[in-house]
Short mmCIF file of C-alpha atoms in Angstrom, two decimals:
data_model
loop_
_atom_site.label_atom_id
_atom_site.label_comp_id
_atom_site.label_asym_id
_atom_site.label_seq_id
_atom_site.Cartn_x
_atom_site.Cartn_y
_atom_site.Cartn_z
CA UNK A 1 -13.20 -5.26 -15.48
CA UNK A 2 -11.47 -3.60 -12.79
CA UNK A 3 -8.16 -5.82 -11.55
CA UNK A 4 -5.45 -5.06 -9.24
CA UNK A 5 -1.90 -6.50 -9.26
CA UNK A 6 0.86 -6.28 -6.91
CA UNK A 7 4.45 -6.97 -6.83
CA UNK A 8 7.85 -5.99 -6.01
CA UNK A 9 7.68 -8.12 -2.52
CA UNK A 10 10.53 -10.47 -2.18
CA UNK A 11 13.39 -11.43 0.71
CA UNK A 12 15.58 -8.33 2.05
CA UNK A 13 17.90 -7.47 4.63
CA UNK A 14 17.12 -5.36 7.68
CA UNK A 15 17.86 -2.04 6.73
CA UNK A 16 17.12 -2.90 2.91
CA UNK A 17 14.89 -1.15 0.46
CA UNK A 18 12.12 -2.79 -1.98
CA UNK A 19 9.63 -0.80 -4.06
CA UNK A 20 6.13 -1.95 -4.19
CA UNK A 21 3.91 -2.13 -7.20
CA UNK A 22 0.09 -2.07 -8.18
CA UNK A 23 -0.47 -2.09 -11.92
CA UNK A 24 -4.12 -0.98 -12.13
CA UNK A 25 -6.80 -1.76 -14.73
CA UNK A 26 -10.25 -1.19 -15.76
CA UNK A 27 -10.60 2.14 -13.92
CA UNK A 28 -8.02 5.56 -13.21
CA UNK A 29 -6.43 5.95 -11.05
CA UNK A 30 -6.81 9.67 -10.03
CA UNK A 31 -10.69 8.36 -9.84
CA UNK A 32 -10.40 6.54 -6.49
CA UNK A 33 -8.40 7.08 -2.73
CA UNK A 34 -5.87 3.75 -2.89
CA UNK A 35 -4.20 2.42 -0.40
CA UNK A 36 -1.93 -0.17 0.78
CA UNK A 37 -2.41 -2.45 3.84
CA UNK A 38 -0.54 -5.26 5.37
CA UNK A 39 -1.00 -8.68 7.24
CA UNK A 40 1.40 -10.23 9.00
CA UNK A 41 1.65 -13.97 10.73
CA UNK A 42 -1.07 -14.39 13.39
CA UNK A 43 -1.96 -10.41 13.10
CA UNK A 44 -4.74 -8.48 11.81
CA UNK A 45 -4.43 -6.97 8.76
CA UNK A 46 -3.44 -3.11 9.29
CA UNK A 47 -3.43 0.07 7.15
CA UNK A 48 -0.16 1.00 5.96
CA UNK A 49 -0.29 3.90 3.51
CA UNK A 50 -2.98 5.55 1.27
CA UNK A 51 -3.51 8.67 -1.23
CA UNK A 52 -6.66 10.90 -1.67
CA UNK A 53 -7.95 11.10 -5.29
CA UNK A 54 -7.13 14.43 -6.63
CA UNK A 55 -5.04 16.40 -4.43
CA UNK A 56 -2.58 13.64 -3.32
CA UNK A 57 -2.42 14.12 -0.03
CA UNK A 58 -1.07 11.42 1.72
CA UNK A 59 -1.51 8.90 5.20
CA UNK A 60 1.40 6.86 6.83
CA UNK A 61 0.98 4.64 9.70
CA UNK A 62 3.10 5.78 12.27
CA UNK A 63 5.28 2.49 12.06
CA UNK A 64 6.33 3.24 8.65
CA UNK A 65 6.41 7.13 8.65
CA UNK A 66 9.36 8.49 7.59
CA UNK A 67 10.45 5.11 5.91
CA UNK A 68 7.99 4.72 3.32
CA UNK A 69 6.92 6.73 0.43
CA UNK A 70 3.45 6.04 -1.54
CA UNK A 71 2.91 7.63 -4.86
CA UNK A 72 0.40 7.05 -8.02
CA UNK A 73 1.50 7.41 -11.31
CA UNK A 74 -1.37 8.00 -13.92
CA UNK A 75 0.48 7.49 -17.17
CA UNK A 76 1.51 3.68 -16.40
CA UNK A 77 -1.48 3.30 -14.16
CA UNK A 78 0.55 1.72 -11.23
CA UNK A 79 0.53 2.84 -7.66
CA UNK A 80 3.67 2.22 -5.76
CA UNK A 81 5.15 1.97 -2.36
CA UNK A 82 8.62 2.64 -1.45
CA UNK A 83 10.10 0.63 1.50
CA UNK A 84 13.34 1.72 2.77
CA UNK A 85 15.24 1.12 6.45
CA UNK A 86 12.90 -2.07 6.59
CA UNK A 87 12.83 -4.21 9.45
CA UNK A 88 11.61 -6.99 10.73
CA UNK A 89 8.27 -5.98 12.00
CA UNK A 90 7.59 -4.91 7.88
CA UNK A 91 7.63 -8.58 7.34
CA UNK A 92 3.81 -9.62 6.17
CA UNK A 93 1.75 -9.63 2.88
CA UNK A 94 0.87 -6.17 1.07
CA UNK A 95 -2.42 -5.51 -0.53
CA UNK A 96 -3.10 -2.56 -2.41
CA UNK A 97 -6.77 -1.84 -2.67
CA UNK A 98 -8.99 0.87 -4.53
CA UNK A 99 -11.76 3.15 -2.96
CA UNK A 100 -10.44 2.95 0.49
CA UNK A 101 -11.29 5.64 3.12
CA UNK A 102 -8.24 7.55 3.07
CA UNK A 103 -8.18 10.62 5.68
CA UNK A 104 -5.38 12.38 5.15
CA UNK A 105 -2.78 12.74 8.10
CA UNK A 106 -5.28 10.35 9.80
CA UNK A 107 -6.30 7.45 8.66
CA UNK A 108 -7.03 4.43 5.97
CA UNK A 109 -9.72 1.87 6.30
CA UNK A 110 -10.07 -0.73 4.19
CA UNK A 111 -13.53 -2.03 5.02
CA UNK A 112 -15.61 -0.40 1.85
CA UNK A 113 -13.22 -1.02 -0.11
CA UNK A 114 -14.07 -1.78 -4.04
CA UNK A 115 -10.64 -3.88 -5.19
CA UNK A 116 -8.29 -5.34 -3.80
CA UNK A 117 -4.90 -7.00 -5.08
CA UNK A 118 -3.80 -9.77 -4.71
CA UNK A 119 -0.86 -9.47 -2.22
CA UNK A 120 2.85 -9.85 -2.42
CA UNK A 121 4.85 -11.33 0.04
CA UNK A 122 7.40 -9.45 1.68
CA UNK A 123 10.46 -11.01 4.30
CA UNK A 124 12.76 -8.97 6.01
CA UNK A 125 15.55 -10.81 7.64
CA UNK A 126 17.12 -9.65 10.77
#
């Protein structure tokens, strides 16, 4: 059975850093484009970050490029995010999800998507 699980959200200053985490199981990693998207209060949800399958190559919204880092790591099976300078307008639930559409440079879409976590909450105060 394939499951997703995130953590690492929490409370943080403005400027502070938290680290993201999506311990996968059931399937590998490296087999599937992941991604992580967010939803904030009254918003729609919104693609943050995502990796292709096999060459790593990478999308950042433009909100969060430059601030936030996205890797995999096949040995532990968790994919991560890495949130630093945050602000106030990072405040919302993360989901990581599996099999996104992940266009490098471009764009992530969620909408096919096979798995999804389960979100963690994450509030940055100003």
């Amino acid at each position: 059975e394939v499951q997703l699980q995130a953590s690492g959200g929490g409370l943080v200053q403005a400027g502070g850093s938290l680290r993201l985490s999506c311990a996968a199981s059931g399937f590998t990693l490296d087999d599937d484009n992941m991604g992580w998207f967010r939803q904030a209060p009254g918003k729609e949800r919104e693609g943050v970050s995502c990796i292709s399958s096999g060459d790593g190559r990478t999308y950042y919204a433009d909100s969060v490029k430059g601030r936030f880092t996205i890797s995999s790591d096949n040995v532990d099976h968790t994919l991560y995010l890495q949130m630093n300078s945050l602000n106030s307008e990072d405040t919302a639930v993360y989901y990581c999800a599996a099999a996104v559409i992940c266009i490098p440079g471009i764009q992530v879409m969620g909408k096919f998507a096979d798995h999804w976590g389960q979100g963690t909450l994450v509030t940055v105060s100003s």
